[in-house]
Coordinates of C-alpha atoms in Angstrom, one line a residue:
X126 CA 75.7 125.0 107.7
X127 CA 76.8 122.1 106.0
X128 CA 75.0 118.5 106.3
X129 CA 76.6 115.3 105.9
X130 CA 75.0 112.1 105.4
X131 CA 71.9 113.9 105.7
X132 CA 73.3 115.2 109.3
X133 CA 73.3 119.1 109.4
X134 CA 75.7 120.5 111.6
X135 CA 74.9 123.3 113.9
X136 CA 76.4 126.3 114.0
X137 CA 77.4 126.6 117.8
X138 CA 76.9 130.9 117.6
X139 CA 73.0 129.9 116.9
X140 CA 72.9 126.6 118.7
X141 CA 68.7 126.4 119.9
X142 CA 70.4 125.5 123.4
X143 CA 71.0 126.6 126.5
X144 CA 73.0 129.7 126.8
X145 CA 75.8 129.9 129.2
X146 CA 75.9 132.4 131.7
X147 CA 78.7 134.3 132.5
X148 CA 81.0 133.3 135.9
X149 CA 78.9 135.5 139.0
X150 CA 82.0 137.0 140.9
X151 CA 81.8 135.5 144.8
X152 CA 82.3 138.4 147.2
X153 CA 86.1 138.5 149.2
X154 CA 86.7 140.9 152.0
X155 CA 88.5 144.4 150.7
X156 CA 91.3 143.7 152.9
X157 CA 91.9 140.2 151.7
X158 CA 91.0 141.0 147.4
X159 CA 94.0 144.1 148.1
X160 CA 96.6 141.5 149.8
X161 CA 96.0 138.9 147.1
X162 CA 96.9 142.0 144.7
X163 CA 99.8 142.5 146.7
X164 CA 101.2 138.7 146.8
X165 CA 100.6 138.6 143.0
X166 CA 103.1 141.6 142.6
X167 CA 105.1 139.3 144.3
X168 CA 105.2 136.7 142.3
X169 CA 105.8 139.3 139.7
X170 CA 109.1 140.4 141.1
X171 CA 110.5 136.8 141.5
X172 CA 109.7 135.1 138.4
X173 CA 110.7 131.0 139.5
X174 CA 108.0 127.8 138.0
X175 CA 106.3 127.4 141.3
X176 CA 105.4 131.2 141.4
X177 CA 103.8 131.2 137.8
X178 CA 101.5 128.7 139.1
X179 CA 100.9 130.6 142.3
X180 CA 100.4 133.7 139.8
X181 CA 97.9 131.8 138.0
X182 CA 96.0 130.6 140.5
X183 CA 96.1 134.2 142.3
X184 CA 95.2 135.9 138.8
X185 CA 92.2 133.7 138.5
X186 CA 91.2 134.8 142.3
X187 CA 91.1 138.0 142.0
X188 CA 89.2 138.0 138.5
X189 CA 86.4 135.7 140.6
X190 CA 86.0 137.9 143.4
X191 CA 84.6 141.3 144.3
X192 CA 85.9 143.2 147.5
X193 CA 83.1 144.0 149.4
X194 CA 84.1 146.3 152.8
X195 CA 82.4 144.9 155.9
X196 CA 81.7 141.8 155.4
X197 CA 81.6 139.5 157.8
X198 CA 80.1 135.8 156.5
X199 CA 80.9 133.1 159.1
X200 CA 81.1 130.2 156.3
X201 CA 83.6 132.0 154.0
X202 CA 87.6 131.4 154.4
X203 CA 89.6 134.6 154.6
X204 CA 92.7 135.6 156.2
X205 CA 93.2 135.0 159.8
X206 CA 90.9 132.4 159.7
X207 CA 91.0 128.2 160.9
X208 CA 89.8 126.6 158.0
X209 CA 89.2 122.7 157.8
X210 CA 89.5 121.4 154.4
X211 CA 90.2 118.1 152.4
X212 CA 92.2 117.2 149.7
X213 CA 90.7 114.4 147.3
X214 CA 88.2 113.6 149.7
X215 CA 91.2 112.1 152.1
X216 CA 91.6 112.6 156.0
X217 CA 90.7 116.0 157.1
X218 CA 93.4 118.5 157.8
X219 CA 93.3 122.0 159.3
X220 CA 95.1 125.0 159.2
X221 CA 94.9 129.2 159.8
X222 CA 95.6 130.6 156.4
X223 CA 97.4 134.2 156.9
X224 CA 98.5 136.4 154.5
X225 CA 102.2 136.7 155.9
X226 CA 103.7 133.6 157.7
X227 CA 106.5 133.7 159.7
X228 CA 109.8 131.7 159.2
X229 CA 109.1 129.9 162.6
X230 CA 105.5 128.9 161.2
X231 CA 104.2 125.7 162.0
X232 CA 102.6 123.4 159.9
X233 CA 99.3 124.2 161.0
X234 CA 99.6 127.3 158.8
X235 CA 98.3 128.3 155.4
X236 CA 100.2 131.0 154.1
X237 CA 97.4 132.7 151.2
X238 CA 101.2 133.1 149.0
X239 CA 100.9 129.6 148.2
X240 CA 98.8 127.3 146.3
X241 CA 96.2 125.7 148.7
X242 CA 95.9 129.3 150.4
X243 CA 95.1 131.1 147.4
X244 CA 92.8 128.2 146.4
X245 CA 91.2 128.6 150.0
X246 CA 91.0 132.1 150.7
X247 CA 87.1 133.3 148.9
X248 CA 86.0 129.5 149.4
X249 CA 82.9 128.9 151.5
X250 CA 82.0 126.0 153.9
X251 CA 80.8 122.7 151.3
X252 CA 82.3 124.0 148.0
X253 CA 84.7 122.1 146.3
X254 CA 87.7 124.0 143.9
X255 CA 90.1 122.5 141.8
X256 CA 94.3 122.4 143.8
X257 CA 96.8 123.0 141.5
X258 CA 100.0 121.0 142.5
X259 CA 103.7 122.8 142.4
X260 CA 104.1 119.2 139.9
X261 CA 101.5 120.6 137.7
X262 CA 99.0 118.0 138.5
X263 CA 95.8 118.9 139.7
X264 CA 93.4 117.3 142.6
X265 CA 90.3 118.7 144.5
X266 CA 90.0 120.6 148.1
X267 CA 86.7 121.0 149.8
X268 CA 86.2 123.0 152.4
X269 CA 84.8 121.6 155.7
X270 CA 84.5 124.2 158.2
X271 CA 85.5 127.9 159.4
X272 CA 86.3 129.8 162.3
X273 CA 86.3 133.8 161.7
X274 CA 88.8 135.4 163.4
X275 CA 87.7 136.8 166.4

């Protein structure tokens, strides 16, 4: 350690602090960790700018989550799911998020294979997660409210 001006600097490998600890994984459904694999193959195979940014953000997923088989928690977004959510604290919109939308898809639905789905999906009712935007900017999505799939 050097000091200057009678500061000493602190090495930050033996800082007397508090030690982080590392990231707990949050728990996904088997079924929906093994799809998010799947669209991230995807994104593989068709390498454009907005699906690096969907491959980052579904990298980053399935790094944070463990698949867990049978579970069933009524406050966590997964596939098939209504979700209720709000971006930047604005108006509150709602969607079902699926894992493989259809070309006559309405705009009540969330395809997980894009950026506020894979953002979504592994979310539970009150938490709040950074959105990457396709324009690189980032903003905030809560999540306000689930319906499981029946």
């Amino acid at each position: 350690m050097t000091s200057i001006h009678g500061i000493t600097a602190i090495d930050r490998y033996n800082h007397p602090g508090p030690r982080l600890r590392p990231r707990m994984k949050t728990t996904l459904p088997a079924g929906d960790h093994r799809k998010l694999r799947q669209h991230l193959d995807l994104c593989k195979e068709l390498p454009q700018p907005a699906m690096t940014l969907l491959a980052h953000v579904l990298r980053n997923k399935i790094r944070t989550t463990e698949p867990v088989s049978n579970l069933h928690a009524r406050d966590l977004v997964t596939g098939g799911c209504h979700v209720t959510y709000s971006v930047n604290g604005g108006a509150h919109q709602a969607g079902l998020l699926v894992h493989r939308a259809g070309s006559g898809s309405g705009s009540s639905v969330i395809p997980v294979a894009s950026l506020l789905g894979a953002t979504l999906i592994g979310m539970r009712v009150g938490q709040q997660a950074p959105l990457l935007c396709e324009d690189g900017t980032i903003t905030s999505v809560s999540v306000l409210g689930v319906t499981p799939q029946n």
